[in-house]
PDB file of C-alpha atoms in Angstrom:
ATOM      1  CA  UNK K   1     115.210 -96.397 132.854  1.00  0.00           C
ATOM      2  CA  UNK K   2     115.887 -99.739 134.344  1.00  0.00           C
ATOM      3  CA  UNK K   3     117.819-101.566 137.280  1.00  0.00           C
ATOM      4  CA  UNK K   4     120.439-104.065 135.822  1.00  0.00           C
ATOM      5  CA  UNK K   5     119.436-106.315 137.996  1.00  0.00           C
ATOM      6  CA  UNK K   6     116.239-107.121 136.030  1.00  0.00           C
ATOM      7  CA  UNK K   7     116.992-109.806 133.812  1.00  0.00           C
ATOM      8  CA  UNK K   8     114.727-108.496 130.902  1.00  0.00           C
ATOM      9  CA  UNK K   9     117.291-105.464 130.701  1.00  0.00           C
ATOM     10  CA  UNK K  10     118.182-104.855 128.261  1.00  0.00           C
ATOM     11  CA  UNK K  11     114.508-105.974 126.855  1.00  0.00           C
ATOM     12  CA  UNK K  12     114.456-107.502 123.260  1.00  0.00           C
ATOM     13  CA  UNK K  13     112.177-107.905 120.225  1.00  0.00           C
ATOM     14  CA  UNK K  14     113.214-111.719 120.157  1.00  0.00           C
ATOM     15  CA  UNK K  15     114.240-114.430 122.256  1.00  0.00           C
ATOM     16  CA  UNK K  16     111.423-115.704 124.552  1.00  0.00           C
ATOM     17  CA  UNK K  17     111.768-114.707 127.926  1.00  0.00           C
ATOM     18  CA  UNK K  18     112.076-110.798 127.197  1.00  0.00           C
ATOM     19  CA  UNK K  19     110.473-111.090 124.021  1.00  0.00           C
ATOM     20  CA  UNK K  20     108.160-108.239 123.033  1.00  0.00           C
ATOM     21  CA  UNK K  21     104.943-110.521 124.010  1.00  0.00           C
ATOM     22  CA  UNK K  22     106.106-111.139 127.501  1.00  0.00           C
ATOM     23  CA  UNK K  23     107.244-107.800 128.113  1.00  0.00           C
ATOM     24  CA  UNK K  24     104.150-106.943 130.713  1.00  0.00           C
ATOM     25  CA  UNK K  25     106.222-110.025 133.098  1.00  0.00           C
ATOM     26  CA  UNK K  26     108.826-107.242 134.140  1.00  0.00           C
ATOM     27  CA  UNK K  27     107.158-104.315 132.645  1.00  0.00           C
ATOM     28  CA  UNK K  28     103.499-103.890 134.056  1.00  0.00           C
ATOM     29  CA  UNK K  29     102.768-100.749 132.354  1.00  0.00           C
ATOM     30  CA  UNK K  30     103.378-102.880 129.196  1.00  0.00           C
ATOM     31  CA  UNK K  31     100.250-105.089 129.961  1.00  0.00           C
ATOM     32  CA  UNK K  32      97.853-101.867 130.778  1.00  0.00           C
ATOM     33  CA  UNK K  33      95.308 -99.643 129.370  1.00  0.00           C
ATOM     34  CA  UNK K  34      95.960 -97.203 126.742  1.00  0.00           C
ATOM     35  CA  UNK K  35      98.620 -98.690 125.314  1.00  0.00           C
ATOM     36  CA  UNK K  36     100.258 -97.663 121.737  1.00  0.00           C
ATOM     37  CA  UNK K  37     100.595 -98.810 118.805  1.00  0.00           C
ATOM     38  CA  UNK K  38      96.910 -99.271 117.701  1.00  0.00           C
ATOM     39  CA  UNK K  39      94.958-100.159 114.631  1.00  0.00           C
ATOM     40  CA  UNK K  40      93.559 -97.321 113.305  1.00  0.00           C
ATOM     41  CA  UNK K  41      90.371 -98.293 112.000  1.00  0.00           C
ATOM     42  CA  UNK K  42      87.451 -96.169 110.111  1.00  0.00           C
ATOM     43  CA  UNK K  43      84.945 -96.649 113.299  1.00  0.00           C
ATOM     44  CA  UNK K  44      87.240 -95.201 115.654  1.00  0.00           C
ATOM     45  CA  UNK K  45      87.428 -91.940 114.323  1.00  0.00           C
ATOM     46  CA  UNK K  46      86.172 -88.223 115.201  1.00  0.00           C
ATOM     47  CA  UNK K  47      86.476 -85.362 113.425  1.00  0.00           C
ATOM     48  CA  UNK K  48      87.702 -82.488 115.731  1.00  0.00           C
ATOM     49  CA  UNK K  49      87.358 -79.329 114.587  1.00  0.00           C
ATOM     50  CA  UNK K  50      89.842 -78.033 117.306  1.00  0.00           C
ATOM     51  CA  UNK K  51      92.489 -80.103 115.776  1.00  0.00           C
ATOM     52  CA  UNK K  52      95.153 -77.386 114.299  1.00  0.00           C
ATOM     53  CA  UNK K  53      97.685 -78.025 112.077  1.00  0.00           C
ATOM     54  CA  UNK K  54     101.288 -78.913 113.680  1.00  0.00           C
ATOM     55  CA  UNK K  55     103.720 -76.680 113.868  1.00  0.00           C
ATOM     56  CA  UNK K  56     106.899 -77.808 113.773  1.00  0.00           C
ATOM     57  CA  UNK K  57     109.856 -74.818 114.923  1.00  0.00           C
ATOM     58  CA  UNK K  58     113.283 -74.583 114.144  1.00  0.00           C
ATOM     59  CA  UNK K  59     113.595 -77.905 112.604  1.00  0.00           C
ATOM     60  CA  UNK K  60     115.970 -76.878 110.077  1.00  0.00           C
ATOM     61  CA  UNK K  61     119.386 -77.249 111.220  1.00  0.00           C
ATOM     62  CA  UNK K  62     122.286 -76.105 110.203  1.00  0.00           C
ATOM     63  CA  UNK K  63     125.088 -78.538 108.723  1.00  0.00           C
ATOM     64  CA  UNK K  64     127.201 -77.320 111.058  1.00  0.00           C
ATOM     65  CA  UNK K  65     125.452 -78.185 113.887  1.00  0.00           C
ATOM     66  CA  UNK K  66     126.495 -81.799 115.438  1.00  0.00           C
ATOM     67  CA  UNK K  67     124.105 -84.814 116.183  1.00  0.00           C
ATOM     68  CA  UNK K  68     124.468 -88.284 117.570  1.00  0.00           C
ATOM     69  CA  UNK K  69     123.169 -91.070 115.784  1.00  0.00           C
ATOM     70  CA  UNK K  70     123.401 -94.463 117.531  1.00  0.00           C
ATOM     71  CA  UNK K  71     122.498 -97.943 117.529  1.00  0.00           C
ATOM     72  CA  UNK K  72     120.719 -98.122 120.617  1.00  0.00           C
ATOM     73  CA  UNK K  73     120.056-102.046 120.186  1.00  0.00           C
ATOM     74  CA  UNK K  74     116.603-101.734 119.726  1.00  0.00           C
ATOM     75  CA  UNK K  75     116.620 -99.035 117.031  1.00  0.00           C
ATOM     76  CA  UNK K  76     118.222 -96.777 115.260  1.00  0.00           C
ATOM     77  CA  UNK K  77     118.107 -93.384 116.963  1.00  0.00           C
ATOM     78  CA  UNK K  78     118.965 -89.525 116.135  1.00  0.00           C
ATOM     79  CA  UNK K  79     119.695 -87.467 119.291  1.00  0.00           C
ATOM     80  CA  UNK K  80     117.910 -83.769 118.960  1.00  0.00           C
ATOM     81  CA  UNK K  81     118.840 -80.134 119.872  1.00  0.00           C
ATOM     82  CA  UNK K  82     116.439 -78.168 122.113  1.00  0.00           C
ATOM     83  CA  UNK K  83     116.332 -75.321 120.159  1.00  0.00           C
ATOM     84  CA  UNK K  84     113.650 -77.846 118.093  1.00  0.00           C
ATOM     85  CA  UNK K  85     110.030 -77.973 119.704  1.00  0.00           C
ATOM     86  CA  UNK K  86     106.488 -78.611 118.502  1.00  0.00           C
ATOM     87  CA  UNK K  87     103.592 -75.981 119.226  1.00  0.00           C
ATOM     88  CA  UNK K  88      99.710 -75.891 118.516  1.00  0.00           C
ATOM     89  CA  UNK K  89      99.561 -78.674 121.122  1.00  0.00           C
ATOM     90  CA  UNK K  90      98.327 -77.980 124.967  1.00  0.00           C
ATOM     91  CA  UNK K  91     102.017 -77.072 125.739  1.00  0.00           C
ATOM     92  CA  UNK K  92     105.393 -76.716 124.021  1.00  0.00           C
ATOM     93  CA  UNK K  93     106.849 -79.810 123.375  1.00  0.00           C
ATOM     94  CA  UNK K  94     110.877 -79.751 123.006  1.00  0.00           C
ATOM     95  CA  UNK K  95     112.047 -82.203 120.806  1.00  0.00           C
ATOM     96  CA  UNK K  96     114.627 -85.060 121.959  1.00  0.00           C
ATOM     97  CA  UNK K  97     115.116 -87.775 119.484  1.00  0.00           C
ATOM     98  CA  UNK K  98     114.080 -89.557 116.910  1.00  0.00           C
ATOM     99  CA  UNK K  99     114.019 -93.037 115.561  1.00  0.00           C
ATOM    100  CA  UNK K 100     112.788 -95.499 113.350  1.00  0.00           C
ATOM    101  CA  UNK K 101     110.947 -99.149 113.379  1.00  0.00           C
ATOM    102  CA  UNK K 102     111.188-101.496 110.601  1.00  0.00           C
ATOM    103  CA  UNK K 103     110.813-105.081 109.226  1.00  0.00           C
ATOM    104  CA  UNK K 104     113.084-107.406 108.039  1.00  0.00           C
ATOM    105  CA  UNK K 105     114.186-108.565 104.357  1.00  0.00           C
ATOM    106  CA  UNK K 106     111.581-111.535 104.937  1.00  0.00           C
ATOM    107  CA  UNK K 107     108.890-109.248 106.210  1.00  0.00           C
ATOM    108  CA  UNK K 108     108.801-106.008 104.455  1.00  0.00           C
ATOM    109  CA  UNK K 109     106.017-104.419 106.595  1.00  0.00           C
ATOM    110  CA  UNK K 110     107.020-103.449 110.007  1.00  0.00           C
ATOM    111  CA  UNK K 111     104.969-100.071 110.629  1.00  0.00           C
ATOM    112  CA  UNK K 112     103.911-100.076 113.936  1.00  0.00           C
ATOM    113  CA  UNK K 113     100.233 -98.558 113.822  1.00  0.00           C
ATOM    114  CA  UNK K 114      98.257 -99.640 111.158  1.00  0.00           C
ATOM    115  CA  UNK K 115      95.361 -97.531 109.310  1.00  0.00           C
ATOM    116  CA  UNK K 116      92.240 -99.799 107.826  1.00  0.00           C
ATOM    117  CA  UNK K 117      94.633-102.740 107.832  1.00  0.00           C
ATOM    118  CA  UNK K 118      97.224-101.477 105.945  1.00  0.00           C
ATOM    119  CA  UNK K 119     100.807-101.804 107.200  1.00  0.00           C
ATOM    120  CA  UNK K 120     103.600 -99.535 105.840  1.00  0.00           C
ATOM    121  CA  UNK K 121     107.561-100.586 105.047  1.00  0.00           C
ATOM    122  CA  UNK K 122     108.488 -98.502 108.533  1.00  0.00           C
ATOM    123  CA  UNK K 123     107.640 -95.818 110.717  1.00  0.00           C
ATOM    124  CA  UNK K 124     109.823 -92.746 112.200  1.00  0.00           C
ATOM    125  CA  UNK K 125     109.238 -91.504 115.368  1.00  0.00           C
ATOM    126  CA  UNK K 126     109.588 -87.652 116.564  1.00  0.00           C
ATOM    127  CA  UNK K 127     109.744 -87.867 120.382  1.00  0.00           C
ATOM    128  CA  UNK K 128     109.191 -84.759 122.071  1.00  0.00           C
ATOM    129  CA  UNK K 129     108.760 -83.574 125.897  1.00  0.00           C
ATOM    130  CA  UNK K 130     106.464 -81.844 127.755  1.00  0.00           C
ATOM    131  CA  UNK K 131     109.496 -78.580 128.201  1.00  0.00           C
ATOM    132  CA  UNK K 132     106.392 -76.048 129.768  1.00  0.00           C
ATOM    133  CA  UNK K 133     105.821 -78.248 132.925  1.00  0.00           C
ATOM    134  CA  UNK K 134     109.134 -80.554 133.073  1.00  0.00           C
ATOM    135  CA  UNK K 135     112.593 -79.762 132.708  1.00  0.00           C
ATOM    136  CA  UNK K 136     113.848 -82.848 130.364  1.00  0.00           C
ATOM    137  CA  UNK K 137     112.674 -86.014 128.786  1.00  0.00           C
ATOM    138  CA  UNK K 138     113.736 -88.211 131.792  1.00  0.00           C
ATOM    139  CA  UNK K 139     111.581 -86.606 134.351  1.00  0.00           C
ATOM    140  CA  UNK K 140     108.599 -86.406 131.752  1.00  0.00           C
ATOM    141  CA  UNK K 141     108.644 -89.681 130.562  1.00  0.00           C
ATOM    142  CA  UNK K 142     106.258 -91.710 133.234  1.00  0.00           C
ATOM    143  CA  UNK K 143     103.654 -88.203 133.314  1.00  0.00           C
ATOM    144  CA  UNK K 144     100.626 -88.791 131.603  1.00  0.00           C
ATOM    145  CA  UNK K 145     100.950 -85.175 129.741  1.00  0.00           C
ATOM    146  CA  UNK K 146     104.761 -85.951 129.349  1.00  0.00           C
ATOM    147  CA  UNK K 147     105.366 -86.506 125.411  1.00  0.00           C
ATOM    148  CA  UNK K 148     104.297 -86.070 122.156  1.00  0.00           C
ATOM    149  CA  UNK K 149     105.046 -88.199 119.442  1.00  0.00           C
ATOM    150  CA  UNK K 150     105.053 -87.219 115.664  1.00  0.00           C
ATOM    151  CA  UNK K 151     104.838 -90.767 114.030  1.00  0.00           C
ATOM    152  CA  UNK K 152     105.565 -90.767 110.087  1.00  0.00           C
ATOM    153  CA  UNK K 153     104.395 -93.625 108.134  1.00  0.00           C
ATOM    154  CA  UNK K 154     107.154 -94.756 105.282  1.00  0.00           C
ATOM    155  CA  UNK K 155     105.954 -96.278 102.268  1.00  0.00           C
ATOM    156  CA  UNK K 156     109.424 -96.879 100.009  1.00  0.00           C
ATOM    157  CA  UNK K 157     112.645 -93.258 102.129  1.00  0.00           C
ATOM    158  CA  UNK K 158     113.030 -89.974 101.275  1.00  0.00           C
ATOM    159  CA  UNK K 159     116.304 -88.728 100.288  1.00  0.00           C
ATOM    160  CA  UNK K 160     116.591 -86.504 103.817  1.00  0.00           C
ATOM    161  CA  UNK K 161     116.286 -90.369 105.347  1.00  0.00           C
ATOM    162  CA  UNK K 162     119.297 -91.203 103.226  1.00  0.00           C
ATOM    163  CA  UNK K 163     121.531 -89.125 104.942  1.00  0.00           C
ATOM    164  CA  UNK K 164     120.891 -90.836 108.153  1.00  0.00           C
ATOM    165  CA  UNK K 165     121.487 -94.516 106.437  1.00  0.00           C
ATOM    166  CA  UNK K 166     125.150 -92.735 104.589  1.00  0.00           C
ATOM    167  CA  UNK K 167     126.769 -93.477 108.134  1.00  0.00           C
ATOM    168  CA  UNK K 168     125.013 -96.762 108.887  1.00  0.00           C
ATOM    169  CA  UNK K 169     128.151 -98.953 108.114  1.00  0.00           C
ATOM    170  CA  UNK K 170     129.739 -97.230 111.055  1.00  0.00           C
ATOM    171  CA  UNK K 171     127.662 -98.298 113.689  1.00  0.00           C
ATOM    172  CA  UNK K 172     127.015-102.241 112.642  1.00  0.00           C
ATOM    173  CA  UNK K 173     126.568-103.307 116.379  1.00  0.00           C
ATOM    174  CA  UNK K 174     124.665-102.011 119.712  1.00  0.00           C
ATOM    175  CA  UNK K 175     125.864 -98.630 121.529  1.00  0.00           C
ATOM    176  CA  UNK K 176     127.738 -97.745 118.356  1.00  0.00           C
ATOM    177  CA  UNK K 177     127.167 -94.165 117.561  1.00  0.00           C
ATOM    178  CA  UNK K 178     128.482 -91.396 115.061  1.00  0.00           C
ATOM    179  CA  UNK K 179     127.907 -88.039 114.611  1.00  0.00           C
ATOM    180  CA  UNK K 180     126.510 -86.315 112.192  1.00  0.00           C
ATOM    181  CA  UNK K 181     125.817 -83.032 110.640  1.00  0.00           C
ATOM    182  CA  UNK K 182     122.421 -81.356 111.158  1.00  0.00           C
ATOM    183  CA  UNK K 183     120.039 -81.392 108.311  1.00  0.00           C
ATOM    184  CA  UNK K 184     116.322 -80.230 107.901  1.00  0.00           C
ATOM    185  CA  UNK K 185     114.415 -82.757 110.028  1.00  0.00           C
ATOM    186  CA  UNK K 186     111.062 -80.696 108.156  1.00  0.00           C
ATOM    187  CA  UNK K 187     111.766 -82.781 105.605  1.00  0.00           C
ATOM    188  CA  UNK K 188     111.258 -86.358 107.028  1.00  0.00           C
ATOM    189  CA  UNK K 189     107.705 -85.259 107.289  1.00  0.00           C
ATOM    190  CA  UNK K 190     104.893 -85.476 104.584  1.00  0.00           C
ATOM    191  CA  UNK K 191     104.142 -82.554 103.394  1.00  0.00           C
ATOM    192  CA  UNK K 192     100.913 -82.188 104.655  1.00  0.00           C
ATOM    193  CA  UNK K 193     100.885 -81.112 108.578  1.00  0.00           C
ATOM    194  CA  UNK K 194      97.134 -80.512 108.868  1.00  0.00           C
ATOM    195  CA  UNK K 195      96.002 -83.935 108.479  1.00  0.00           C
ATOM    196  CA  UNK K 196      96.768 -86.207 110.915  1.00  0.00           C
ATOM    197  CA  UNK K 197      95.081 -88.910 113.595  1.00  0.00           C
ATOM    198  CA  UNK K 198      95.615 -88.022 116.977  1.00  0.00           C
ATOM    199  CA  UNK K 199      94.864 -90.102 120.639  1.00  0.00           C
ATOM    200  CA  UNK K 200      96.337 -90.760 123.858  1.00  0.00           C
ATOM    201  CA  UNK K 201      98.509 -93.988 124.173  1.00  0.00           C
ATOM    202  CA  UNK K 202     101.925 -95.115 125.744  1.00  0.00           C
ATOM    203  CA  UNK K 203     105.514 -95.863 124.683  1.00  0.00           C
ATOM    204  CA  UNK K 204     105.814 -98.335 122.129  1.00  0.00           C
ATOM    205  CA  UNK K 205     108.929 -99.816 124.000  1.00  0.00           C
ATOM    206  CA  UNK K 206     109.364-101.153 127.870  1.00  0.00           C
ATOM    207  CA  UNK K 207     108.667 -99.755 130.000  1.00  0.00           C
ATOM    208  CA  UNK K 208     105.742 -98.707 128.298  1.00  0.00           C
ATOM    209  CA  UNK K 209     104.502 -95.353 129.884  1.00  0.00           C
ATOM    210  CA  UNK K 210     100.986 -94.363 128.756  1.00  0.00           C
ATOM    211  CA  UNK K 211     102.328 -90.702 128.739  1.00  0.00           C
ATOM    212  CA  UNK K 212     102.261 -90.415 124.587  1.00  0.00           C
ATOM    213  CA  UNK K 213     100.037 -87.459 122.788  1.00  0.00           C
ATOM    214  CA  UNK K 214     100.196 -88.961 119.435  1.00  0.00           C
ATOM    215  CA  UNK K 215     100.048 -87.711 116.051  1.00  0.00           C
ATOM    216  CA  UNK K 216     100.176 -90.096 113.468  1.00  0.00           C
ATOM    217  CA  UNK K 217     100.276 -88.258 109.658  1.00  0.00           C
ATOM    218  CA  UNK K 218      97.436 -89.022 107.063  1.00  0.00           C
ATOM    219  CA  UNK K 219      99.924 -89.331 104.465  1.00  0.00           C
ATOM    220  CA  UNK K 220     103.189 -91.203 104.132  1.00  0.00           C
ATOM    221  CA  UNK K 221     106.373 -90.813 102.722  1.00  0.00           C
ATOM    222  CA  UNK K 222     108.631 -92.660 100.552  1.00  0.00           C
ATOM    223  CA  UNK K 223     111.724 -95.202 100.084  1.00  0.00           C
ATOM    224  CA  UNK K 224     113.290 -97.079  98.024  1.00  0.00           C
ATOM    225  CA  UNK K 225     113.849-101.119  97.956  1.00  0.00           C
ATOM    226  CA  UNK K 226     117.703-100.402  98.106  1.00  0.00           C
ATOM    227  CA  UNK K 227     117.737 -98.043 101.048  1.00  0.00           C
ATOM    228  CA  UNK K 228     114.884 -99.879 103.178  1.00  0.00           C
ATOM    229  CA  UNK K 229     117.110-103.046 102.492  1.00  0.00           C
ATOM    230  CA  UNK K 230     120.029-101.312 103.939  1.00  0.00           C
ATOM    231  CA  UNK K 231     118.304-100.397 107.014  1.00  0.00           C
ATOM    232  CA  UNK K 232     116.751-104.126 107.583  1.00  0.00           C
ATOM    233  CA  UNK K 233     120.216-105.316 107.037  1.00  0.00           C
ATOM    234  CA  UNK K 234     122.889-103.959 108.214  1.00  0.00           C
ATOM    235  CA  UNK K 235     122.363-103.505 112.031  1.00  0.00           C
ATOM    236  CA  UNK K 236     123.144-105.777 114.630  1.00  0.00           C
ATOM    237  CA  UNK K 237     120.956-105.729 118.004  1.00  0.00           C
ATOM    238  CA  UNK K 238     123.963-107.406 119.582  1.00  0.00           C
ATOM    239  CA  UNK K 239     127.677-105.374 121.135  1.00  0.00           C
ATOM    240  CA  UNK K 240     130.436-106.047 118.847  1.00  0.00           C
ATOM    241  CA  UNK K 241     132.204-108.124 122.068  1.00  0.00           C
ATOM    242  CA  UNK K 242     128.820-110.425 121.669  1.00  0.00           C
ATOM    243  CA  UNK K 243     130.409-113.320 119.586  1.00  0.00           C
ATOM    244  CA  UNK K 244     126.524-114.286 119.035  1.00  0.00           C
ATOM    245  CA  UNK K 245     125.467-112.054 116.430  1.00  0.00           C
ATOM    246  CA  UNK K 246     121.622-110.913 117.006  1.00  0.00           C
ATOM    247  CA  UNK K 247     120.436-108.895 113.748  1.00  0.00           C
ATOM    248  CA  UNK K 248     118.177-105.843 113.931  1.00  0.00           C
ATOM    249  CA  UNK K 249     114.965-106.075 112.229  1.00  0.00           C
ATOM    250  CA  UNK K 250     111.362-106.762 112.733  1.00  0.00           C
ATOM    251  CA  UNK K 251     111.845-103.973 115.819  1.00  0.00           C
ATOM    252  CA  UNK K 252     108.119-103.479 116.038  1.00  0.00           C
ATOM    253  CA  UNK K 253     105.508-103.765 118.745  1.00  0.00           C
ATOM    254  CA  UNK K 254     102.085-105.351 117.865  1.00  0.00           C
ATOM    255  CA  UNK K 255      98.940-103.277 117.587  1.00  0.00           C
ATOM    256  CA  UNK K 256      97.464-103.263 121.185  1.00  0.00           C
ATOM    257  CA  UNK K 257      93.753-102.821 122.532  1.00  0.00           C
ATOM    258  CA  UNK K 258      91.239 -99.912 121.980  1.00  0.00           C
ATOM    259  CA  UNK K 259      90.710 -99.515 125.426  1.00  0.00           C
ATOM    260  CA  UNK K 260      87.343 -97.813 124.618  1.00  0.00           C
ATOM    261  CA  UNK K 261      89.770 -95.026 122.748  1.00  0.00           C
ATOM    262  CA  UNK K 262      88.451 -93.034 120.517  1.00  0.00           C
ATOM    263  CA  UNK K 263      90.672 -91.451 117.648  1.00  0.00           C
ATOM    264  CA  UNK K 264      90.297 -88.015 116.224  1.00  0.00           C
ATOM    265  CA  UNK K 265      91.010 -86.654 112.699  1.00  0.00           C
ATOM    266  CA  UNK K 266      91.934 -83.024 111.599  1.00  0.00           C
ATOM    267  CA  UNK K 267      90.459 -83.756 108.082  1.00  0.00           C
ATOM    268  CA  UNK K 268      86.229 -84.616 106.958  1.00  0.00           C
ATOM    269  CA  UNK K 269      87.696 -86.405 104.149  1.00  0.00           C
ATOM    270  CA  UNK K 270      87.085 -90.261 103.506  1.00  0.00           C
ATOM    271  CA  UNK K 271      85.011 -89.794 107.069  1.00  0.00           C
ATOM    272  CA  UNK K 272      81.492 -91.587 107.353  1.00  0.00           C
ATOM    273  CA  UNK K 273      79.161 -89.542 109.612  1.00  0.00           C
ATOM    274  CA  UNK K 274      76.125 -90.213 110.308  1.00  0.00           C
ATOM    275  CA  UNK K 275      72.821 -88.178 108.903  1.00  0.00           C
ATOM    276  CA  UNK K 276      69.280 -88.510 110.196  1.00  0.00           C
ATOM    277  CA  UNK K 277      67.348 -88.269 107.401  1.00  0.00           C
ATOM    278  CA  UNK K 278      63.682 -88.698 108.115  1.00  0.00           C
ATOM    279  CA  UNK K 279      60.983 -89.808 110.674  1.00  0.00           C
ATOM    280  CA  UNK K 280      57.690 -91.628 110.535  1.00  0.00           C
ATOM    281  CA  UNK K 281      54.255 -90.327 111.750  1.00  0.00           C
ATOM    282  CA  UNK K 282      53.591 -93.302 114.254  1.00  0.00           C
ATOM    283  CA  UNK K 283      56.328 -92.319 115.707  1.00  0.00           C
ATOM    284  CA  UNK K 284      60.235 -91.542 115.857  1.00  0.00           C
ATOM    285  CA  UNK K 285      61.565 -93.746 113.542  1.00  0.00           C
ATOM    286  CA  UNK K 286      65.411 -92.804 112.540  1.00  0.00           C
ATOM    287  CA  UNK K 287      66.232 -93.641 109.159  1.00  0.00           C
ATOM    288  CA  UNK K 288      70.563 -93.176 109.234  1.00  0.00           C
ATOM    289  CA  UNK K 289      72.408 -92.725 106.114  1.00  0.00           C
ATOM    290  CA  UNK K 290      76.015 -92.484 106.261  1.00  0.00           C
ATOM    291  CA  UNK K 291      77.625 -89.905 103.797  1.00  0.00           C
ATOM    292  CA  UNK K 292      81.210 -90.053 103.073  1.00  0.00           C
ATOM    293  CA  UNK K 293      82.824 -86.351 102.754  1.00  0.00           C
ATOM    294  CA  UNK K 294      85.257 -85.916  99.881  1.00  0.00           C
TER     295      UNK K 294
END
């Protein structure tokens, strides 16, 4: 996506000059509006009544069918068929890869959105295109209705995640990649697909495009100390040639503004809305009560 001759390419969590707080210096879209991740707090949110549950198509693959999964350098990243798409949105959205963000041994949190202040151990990303007005990821990348991202919050992994992490000894450094049998990607997901926080934001990563129709599941799912310290571990961010050895962790962007966002829910639950509840005879007087739905 970007010229060599930039000397933030390749861009990096670390180090200072390309470091993810200085990213907007080469990257503009990085310092805008509607930028992603974002702290999803209890005042922000809408209940939508429009909101259906997702609907997630041909995600179970079969073992015979062959993916890539590479260390990109910035993350650890499953290439997708596009016989796998997303519907119940606006459009179809063909899915193209996933990945995952983490923290390190030291810092066991490295979610990238938050919910009520709460960070989680990681957080898997579902990227999907825009396949009913573009004809692949790279061309629907910088349009604002380009992708849709299913983001999974991970508490402690699954053991569908552990089939991913089997291979990760063979691809220690950057642009190493294996492949890999296909498995049922359904079941990185929580279980739950009809309760989920949705809003418009942006790439989490330069160059930042604020083309993203995220959906960011209620509920987590799980993983274990021994296979989240395997994935903080064991990759390198740095090529195998590199004879400075960079390691891969803490690959997470920083919650960014609201932007006067709003972000709506699919579920009443745990929502305060707000009842009037009387008035005087002097005049209008609103007495507001907040009720929490459960």
């Amino acid at each position: 996506w970007v010229a060599s001759s930039n000397p933030c390419s390749p861009w990096l969590y670390t180090t200072t000059l390309c470091e993810r707080d200085y990213w907007s210096n080469k990257y503009p879209y990085c310092g805008g509006s509607f930028q992603s991740p974002i702290h999803i707090t209890s005042d922000l949110l809408r209940f939508s009544p429009t909101l259906r549950p997702i609907e997630v198509r041909n995600y179970k693959l079969s073992s015979t069918e062959q993916l890539t999964l590479r260390n990109d350098g910035h993350s650890l990243k499953l290439s997708l068929p596009p016989t796998m798409y997303v519907a119940g949105l606006p459009n179809q959205f063909t899915a193209a890869q996933l990945h995952f963000h983490w923290g390190s041994s030291n810092w066991p949190t490295g979610s990238e959105h938050l919910v009520d202040s709460k960070k989680f151990a990681a957080e898997l990303h579902i990227v999907h295109y825009n396949s009913d007005k573009y004809p692949d990821i790279n061309t629907a990348i910088d349009k604002s209705d380009g992708l849709a991202v299913l983001g999974v919050l991970i508490k402690r992994l699954s053991s569908k995640v552990n089939q991913i992490l089997l291979h990760i000894c063979y691809f220690v450094f950057s642009d190493f990649e294996v492949r890999v049998p296909g498995f049922n990607v359904r079941e990185l997901l929580p279980a739950r697909l009809d309760e989920y926080y949705r809003y418009d934001g942006s790439l989490t990563t330069p160059p930042c495009f604020p083309s993203v129709l995220w959906t960011v599941f209620r509920n987590h799912v799980t993983i274990s100390r021994q296979q989240y310290l395997a994935l903080v571990t064991s990759l390198h961010a740095s090529s195998a040639q590199n004879q400075e050895v960079a390691p891969l962790n803490n690959n997470f962007r920083k919650p960014q503004p609201i932007d006067s966002r709003v972000v709506l829910v699919s579920f009443k639950e745990g929502l305060l809305v707000p009842i009037l509840v009387s008035c005087s005879i002097l005049g209008v007087v609103l007495i507001v009560k907040f009720f929490k739905f459960t």
